[in-house]
Short mmCIF file of C-alpha atoms in Angstrom, two decimals:
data_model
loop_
_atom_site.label_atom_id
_atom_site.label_comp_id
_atom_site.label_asym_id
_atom_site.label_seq_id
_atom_site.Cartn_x
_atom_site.Cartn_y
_atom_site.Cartn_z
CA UNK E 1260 42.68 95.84 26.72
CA UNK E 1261 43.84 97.17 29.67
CA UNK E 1262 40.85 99.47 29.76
CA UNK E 1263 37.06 97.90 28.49
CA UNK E 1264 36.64 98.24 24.85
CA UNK E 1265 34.14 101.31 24.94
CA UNK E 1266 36.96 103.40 27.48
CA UNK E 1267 39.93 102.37 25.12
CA UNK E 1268 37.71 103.61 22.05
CA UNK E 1269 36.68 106.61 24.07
CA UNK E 1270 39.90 107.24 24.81
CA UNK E 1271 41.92 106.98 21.67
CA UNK E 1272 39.23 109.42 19.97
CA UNK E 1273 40.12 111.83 22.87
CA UNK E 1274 43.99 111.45 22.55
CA UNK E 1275 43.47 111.23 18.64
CA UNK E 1276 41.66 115.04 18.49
CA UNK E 1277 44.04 116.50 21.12
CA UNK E 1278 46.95 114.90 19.22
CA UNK E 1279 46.19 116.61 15.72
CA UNK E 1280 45.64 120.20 17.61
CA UNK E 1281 48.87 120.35 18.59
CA UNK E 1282 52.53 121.29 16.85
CA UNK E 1283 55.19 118.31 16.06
CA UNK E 1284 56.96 118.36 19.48
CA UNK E 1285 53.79 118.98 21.70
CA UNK E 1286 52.35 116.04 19.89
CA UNK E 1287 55.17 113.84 20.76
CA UNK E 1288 55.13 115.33 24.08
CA UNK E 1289 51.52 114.57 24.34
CA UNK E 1290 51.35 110.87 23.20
CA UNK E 1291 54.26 109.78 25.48
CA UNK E 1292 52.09 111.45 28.37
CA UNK E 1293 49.05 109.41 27.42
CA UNK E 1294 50.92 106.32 26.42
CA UNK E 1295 52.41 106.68 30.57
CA UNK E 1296 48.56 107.37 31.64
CA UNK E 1297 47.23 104.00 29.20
CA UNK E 1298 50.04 101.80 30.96
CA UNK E 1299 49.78 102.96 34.36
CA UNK E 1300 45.90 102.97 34.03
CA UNK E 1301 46.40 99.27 35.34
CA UNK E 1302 48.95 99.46 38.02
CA UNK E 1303 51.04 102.79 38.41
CA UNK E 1304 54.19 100.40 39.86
CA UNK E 1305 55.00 98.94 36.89
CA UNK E 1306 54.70 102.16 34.78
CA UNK E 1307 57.83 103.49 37.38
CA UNK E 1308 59.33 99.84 36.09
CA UNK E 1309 58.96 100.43 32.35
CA UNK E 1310 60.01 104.14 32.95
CA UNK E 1311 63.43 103.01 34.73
CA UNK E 1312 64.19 100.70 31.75
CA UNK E 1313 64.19 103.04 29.01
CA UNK E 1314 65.95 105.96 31.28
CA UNK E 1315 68.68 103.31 31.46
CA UNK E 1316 68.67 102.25 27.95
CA UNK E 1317 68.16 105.94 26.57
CA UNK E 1318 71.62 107.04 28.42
CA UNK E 1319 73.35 103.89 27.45
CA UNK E 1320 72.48 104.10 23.73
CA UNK E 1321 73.88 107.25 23.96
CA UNK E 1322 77.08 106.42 25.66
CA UNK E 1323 77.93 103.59 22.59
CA UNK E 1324 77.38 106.07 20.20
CA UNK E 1325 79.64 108.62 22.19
CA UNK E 1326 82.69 106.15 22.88
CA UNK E 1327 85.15 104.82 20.29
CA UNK E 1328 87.04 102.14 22.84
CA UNK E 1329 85.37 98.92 21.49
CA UNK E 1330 85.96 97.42 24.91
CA UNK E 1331 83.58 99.95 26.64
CA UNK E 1332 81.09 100.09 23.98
CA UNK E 1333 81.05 96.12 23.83
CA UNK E 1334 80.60 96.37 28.16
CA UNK E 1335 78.12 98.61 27.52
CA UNK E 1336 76.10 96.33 25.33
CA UNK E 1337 76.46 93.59 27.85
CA UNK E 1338 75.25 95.76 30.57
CA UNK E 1339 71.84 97.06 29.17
CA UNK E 1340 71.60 93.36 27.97
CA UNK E 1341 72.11 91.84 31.41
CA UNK E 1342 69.27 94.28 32.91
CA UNK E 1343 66.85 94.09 30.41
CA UNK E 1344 66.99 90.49 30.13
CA UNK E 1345 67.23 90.19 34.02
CA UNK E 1346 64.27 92.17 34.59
CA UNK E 1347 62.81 90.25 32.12
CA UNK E 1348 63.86 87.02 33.36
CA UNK E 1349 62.56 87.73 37.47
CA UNK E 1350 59.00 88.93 36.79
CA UNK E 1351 58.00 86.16 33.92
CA UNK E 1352 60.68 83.38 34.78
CA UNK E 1353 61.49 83.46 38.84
CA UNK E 1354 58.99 81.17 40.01
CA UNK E 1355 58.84 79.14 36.76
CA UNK E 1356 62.24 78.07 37.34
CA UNK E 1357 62.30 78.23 40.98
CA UNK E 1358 59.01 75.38 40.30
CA UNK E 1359 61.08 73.27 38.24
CA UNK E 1360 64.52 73.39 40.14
CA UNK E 1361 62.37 72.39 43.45
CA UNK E 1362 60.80 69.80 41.15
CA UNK E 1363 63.77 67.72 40.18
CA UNK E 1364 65.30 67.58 43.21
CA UNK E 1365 62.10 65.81 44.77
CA UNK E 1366 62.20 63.78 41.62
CA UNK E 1367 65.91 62.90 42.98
CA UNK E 1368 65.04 62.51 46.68
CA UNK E 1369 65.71 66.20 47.84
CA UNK E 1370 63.00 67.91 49.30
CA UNK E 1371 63.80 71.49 49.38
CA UNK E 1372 61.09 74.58 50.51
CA UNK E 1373 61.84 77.90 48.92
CA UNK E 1374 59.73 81.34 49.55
CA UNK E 1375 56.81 81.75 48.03
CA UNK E 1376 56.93 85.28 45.66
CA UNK E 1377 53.60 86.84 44.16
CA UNK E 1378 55.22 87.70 41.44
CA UNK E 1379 52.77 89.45 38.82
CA UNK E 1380 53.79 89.52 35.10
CA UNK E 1381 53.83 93.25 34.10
CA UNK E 1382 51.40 93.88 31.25
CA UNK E 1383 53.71 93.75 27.58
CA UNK E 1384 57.02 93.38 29.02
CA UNK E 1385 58.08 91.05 26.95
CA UNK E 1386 57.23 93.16 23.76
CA UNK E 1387 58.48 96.25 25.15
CA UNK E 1388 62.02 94.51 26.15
CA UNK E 1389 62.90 92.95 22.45
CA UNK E 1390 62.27 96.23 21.27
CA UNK E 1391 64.78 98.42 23.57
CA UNK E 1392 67.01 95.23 22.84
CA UNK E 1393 66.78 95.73 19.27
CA UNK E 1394 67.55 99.41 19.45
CA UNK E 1395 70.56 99.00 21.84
CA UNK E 1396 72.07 96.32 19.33
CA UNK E 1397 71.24 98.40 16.24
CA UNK E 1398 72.82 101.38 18.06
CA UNK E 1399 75.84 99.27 19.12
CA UNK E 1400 76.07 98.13 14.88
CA UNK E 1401 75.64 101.78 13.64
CA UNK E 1402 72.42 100.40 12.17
CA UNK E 1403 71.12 103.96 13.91
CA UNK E 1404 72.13 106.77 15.47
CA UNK E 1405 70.50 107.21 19.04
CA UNK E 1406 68.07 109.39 19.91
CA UNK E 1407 69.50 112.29 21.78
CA UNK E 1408 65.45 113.27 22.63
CA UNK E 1409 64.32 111.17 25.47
CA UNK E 1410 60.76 111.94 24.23
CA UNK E 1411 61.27 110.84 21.16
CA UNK E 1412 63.02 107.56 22.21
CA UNK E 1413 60.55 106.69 25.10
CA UNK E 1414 57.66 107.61 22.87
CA UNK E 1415 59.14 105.11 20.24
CA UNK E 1416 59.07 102.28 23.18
CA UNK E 1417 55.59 103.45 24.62
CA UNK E 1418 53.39 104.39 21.70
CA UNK E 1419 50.21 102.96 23.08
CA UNK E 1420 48.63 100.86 20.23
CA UNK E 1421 51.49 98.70 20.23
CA UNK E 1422 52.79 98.89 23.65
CA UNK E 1423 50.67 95.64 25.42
CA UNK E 1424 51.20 93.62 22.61
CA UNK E 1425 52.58 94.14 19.61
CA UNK E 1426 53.46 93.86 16.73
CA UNK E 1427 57.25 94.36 18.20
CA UNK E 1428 58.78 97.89 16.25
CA UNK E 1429 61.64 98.11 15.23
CA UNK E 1430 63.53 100.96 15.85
CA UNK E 1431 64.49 101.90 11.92
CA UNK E 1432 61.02 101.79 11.23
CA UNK E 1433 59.13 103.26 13.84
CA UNK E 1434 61.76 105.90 15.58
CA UNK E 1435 62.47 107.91 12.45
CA UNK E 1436 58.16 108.26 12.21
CA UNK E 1437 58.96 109.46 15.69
CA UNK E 1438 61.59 111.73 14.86
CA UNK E 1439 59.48 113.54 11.66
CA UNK E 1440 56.65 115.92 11.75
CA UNK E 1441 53.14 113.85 10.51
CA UNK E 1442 50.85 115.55 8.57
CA UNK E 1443 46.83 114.72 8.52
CA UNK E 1444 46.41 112.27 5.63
CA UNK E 1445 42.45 111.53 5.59
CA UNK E 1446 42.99 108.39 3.08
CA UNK E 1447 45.27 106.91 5.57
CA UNK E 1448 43.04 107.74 8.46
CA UNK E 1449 40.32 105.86 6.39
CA UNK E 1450 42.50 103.42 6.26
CA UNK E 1451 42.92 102.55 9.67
CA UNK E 1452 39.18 102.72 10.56
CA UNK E 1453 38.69 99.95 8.01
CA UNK E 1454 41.60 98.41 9.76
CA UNK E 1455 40.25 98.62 13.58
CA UNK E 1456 36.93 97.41 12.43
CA UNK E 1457 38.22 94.22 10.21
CA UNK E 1458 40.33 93.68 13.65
CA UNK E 1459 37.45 93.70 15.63
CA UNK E 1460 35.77 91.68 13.26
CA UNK E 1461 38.25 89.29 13.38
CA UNK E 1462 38.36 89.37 17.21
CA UNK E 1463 34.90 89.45 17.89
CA UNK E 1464 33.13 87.42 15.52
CA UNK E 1465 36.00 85.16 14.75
CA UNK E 1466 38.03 84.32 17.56
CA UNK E 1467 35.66 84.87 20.36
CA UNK E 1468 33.09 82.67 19.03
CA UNK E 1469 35.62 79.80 17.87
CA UNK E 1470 36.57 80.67 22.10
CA UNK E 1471 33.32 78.98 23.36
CA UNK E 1472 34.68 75.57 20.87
CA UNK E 1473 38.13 75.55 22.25
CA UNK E 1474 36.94 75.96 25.33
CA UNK E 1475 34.95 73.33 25.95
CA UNK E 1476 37.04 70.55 24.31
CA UNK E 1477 39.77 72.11 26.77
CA UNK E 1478 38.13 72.60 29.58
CA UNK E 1479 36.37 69.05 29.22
CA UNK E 1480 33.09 70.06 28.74
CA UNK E 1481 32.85 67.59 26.01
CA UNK E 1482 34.15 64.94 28.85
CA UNK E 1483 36.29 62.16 28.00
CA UNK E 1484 39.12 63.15 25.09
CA UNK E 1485 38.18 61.40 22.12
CA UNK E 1486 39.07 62.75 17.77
CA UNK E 1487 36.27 64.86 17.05
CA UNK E 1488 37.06 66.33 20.39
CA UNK E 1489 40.37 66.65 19.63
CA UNK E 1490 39.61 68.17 16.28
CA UNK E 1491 37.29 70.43 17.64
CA UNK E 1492 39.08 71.88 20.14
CA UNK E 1493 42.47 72.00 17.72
CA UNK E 1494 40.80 73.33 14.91
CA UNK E 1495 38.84 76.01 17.23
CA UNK E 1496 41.79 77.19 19.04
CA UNK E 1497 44.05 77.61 15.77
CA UNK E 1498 41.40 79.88 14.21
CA UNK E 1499 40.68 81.86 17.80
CA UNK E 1500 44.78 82.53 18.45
CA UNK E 1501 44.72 84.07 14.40
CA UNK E 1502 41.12 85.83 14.98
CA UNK E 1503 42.80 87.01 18.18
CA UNK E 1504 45.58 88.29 17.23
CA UNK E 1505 45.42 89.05 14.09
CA UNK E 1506 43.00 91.09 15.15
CA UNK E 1507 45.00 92.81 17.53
CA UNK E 1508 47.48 94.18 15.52
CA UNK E 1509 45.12 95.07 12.51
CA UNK E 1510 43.68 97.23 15.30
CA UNK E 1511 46.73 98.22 17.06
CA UNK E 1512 47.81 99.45 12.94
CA UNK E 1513 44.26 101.06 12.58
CA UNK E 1514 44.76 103.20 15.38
CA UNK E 1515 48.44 104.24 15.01
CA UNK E 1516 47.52 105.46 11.47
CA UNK E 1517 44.72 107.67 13.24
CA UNK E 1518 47.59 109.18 14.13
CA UNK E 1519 49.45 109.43 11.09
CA UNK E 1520 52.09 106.13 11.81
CA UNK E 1521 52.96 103.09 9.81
CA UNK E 1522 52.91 99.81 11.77
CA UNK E 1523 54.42 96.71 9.95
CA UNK E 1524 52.19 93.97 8.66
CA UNK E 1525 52.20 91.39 11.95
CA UNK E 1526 50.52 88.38 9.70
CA UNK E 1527 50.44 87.39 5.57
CA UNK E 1528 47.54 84.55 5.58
CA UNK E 1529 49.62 82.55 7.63
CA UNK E 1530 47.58 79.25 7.12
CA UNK E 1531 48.20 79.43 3.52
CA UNK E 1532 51.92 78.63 4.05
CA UNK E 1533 53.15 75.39 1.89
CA UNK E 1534 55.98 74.92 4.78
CA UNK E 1535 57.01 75.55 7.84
CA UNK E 1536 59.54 78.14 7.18
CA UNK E 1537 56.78 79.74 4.96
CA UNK E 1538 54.44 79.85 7.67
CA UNK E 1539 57.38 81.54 10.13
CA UNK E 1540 57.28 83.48 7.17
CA UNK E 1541 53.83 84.70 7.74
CA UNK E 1542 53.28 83.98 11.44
CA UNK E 1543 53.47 86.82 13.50
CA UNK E 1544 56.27 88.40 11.44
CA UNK E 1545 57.35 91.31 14.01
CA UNK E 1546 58.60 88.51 16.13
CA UNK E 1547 59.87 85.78 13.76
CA UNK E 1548 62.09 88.81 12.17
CA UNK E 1549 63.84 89.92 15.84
CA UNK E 1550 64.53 86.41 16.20
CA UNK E 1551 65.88 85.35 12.72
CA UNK E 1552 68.23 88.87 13.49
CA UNK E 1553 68.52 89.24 17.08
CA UNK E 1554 68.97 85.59 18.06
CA UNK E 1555 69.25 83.23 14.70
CA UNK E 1556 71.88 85.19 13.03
CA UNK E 1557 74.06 86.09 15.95
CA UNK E 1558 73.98 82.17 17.09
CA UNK E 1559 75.89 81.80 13.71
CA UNK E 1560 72.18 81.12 11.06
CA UNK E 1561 73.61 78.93 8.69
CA UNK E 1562 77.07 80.02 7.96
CA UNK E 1563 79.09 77.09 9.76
CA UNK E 1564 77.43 73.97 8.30
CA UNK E 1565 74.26 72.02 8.57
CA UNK E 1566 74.60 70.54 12.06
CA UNK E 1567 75.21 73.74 13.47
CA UNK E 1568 72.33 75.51 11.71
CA UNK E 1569 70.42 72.67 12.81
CA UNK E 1570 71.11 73.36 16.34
CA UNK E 1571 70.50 76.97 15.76
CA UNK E 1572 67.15 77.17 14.46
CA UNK E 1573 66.00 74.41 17.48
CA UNK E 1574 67.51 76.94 19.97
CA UNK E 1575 66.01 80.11 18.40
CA UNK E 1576 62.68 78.30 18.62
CA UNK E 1577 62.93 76.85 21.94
CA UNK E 1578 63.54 80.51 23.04
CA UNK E 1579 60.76 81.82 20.83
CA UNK E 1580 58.60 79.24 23.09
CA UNK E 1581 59.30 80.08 26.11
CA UNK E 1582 59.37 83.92 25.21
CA UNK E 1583 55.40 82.90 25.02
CA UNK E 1584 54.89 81.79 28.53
CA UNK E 1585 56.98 80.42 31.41
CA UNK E 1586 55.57 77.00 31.10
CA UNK E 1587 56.79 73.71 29.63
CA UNK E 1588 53.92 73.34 27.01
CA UNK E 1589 55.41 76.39 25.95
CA UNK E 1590 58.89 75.45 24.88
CA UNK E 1591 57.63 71.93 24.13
CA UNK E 1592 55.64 74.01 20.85
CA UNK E 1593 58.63 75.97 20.03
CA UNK E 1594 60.61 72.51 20.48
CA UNK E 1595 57.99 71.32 17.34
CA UNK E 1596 58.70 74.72 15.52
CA UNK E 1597 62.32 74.07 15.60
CA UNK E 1598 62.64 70.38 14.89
CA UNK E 1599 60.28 71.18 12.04
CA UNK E 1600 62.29 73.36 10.67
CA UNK E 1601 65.54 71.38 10.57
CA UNK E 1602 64.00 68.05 9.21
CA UNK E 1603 62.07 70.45 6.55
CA UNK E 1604 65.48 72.21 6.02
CA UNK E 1605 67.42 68.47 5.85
CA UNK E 1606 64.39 67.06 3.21
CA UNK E 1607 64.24 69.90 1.21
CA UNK E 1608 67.73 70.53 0.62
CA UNK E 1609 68.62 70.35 -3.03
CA UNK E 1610 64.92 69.76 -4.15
CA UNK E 1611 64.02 72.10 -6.53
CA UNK E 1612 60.33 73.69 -6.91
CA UNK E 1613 60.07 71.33 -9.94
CA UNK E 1614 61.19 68.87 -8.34
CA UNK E 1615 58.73 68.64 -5.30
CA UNK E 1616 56.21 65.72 -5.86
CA UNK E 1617 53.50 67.14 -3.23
CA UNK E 1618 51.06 69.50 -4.96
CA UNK E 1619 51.03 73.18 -2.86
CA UNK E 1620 47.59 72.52 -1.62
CA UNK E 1621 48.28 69.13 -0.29
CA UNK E 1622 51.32 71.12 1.34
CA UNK E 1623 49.40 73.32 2.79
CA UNK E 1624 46.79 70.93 4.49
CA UNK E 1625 49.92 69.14 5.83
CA UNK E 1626 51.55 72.26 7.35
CA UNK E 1627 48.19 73.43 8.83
CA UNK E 1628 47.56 70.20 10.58
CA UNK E 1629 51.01 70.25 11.77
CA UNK E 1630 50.84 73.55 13.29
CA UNK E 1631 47.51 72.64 14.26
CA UNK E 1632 49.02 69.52 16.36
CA UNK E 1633 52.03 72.24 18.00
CA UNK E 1634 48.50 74.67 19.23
CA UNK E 1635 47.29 71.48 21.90
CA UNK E 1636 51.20 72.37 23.57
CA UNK E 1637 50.36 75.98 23.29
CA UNK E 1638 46.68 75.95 24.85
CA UNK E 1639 46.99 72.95 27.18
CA UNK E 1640 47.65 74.62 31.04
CA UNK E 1641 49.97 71.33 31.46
CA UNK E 1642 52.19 68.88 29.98
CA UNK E 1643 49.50 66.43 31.61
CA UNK E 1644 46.96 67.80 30.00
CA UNK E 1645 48.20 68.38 26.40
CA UNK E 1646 48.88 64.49 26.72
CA UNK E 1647 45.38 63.86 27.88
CA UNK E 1648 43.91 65.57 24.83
CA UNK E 1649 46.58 63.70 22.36
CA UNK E 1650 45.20 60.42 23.67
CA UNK E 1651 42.15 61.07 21.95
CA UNK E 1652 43.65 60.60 18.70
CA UNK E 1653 43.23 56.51 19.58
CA UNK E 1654 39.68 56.99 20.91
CA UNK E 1655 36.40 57.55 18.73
CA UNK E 1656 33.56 58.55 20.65
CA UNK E 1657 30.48 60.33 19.37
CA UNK E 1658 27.93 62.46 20.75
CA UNK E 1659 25.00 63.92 19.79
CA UNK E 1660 26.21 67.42 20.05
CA UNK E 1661 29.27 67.35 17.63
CA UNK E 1662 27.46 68.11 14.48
CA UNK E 1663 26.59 70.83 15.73
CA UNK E 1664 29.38 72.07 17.35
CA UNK E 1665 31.33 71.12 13.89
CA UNK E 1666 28.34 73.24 11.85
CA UNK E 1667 29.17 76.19 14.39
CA UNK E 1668 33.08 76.15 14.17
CA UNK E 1669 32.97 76.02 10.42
CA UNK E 1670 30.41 78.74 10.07
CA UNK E 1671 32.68 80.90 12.18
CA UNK E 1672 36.07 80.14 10.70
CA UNK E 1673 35.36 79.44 6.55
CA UNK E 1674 34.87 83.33 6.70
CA UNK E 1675 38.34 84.19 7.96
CA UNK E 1676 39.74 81.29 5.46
CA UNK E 1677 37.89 83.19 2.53
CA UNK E 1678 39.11 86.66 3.77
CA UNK E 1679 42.54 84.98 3.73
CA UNK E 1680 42.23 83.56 0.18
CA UNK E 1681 41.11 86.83 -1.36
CA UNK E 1682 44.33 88.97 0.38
CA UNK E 1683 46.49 85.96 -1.07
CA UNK E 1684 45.20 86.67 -4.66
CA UNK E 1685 44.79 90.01 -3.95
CA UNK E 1686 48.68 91.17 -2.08
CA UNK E 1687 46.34 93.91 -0.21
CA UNK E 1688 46.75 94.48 3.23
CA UNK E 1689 43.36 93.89 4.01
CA UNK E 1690 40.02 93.54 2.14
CA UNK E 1691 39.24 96.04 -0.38
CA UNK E 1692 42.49 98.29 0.47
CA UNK E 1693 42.81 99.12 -3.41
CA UNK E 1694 39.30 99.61 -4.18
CA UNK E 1695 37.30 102.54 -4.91
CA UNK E 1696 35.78 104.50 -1.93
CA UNK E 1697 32.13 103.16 -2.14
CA UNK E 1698 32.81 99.05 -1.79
CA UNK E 1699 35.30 100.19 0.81
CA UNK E 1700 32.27 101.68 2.68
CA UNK E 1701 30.33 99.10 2.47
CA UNK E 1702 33.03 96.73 3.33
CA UNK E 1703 33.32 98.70 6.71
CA UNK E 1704 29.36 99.30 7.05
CA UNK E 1705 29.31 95.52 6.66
CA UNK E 1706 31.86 94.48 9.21
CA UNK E 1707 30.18 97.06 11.60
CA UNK E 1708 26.70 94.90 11.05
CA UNK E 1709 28.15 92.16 11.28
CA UNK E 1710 30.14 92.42 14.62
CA UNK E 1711 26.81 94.13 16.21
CA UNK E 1712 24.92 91.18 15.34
CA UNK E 1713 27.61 88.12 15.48
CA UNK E 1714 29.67 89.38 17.70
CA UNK E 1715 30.26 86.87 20.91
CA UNK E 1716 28.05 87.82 23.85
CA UNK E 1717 31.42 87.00 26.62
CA UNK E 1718 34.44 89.19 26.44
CA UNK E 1719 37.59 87.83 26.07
CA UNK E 1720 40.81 89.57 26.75
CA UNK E 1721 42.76 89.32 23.80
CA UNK E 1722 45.59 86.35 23.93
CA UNK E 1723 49.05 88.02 24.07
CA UNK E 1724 48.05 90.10 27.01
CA UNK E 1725 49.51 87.17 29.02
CA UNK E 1726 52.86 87.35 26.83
#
């Protein structure tokens, strides 16, 4: 987090007490002040950046609402789109393309020397910028009426759990919380104690422990590529990005309920999916949505024929890549995503449930090892080196330290696969969320114990920081 773990736990129990001391519009008043003080806690620049953003959007929200010439209102839309997108676009994108542009013109015989521009990615701009796009476009389709309270709307965009990364709100969900007085609910504040402590379960014990797997078979600490490298390092790094960020937003959800708001569910046992439009499905569901309706749908979904749908579910994953990270190995995973999902959509069409010949858990081993072959693009630093580690597949090599490192991946990812399993039978949002108060205590005694005593020793930042 932008502050060490013990601060950011320190703090929210600070801004949590104030916060319930104080009337409805204080309390507002009061969270958009400390939300300001989280984000600027890092670098006070970019807080005067994310301030200037919503200003702009707040006023022209407004002004679509206000004006009936569709012309305007339609300029309007393309205006806040053009800055948020261009703002967007020069601090995550500039040098990325800048890179590549002076790239192919060596490749072509052109040697060209641009400026060199630190450019330094603000922290959660990317989550912060599909969400004041989704409210401007919801505003613009009289989904919503727009805020007329600037404290209201920039506390919608700012709320701190959610503001670094995730799980993207959207605005008819989380503005109208913002809008409405919250009472003190102590079942729901239960709630999201058990919730920030199965996160940091699955953060600490799970994902940071997988970590020390992934990176070693990344980092080549395991020396030449070879398969049970390759399957280590896979295998590690698919159950470290869930742990991680899973983890993240069960906290993120934990803590806004402290505070009496609902977050949407950001993952549904994702490596349970039987396909890949199942596991999109499941998979970080606060962005898969905004793009199925921001980006899918508006590109035309499937309404003009299969070719075209085709092309628009490879775009809207392309995009979803390189949302992730201006790098290649980035848009070369969403790339996967989307081709996956038109030669699933071309296989499957017309085959009926009853029809299907695969069994759903042979299904489901085949879509986890495909999405487990799309992680390599996503962890890899390079193109190069994503290659490197798919070479491996051809080359068996043992060492004497693999059954061990196997022993220690499983014993730190089975758990997560069993916690996954009982959810699926269960439909709770996490473990024990319908039970009686005593196993529920235990259940958060336990994960307590457990993270004390299991916990990895190195601290990791948590993934999507970098996104």
């Amino acid at each position: 987090m932008l502050f060490d773990t013990p601060i950011f736990f320190l703090f929210l129990c600070v801004v949590v007490l104030c916060y319930w001391c104080l009337g409805f519009r204080n309390q507002n008043r009061f969270l958009l002040v400390a939300s300001y003080f989280f984000y600027g806690w890092w670098d006070w620049r970019f807080l005067c950046l994310m301030i200037a953003s919503t200003t702009i959007d707040y006023f022209i929200a407004i002004k679509i609402a206000d004006t009936k010439d569709p012309r305007v209102r339609r300029s309007l839309l393309v205006l806040s789109l053009i800055i948020n997108f261009s703002i967007l676009g020069f601090f995550k994108y500039f040098n990325f393309f800048a890179d590549s542009a002076i790239a192919s013109l060596s490749a072509l015989g052109i040697h060209v020397s641009m400026p060199l521009l630190r450019i330094i990615l603000p922290p959660g701009i990317s989550f912060y910028t599909f969400q004041e796009v989704a409210y401007i476009v919801d505003v613009y389709n009289e989904r919503l009426p727009p805020s007329r309270s600037f404290v209201d709307y920039g506390l919608f965009i700012t709320l701190f759990p959610h503001l670094i990364a995730g799980p993207i709100q959207r605005p008819s969900h989380l503005l109208p919380q913002v809008q409405n007085p919250r009472r003190w609910d102590s079942a729901k504040a239960f709630d999201g104690m058990l919730l920030i402590l199965e996160g940091l379960f699955r953060k600490c014990v799970i994902a940071d422990n997988c970590a020390l797997i992934a990176n070693a078979a990344f980092g080549g600490s395991f020396r030449q590529p070879s398969l049970p490298v390759l399957l280590l390092g896979t295998y590690a790094f698919a159950w470290q990005i869930y742990g991680d960020f899973s983890g993240y937003s069960s906290i993120a959800r934990g803590c806004a309920q402290l505070m009496g708001f609902h977050f949407m569910v950001n993952f549904r046992q994702p490596y349970l999916a039987d396909s890949i439009q199942d596991f999109w499905r499941r998979w970080h569901i606060s962005l898969s949505t905004w793009l199925r309706d921001y980006l899918y749908i508006p590109l035309g979904g499937n309404r003009y024929g299969e070719l075209k749908t085709y092309r628009n579910l490879l775009l809207t994953m392309l995009l979803g890549g390189l949302w992730h990270g201006a790098n290649w190995t980035f848009v070369v995973w969403g790339g996967l995503h989307g081709g996956g999902l038109a030669v699933e959509r071309k296989l499957t069409r017309g085959v009926t449930a009853a029809r299907a010949k695969l069994p759903r858990w042979m299904k489901r081993i085949l879509i986890f090892h495909f999405v487990c072959l799309s992680w390599i693009f996503f962890r890899a630093p390079s193109l190069r080196a994503a290659w490197e580690m798919l070479k491996g597949l051809g080359v068996w090599s043992w060492r004497p330290e693999f059954p061990a490192a196997f022993l220690f991946l499983a014993i730190f990812s089975i758990p997560l696969l069993l916690v996954d399993l009982y959810l699926e039978s269960t439909g709770d949002e996490y473990c024990f969320a319908s039970a009686t108060v005593q196993p529920r205590v235990a259940f958060g005694l336990a994960c307590a114990l457990v993270i004390a005593l299991l916990g990895a020793n190195q601290a990791n930042a948590f993934i999507y920081f970098q996104f």
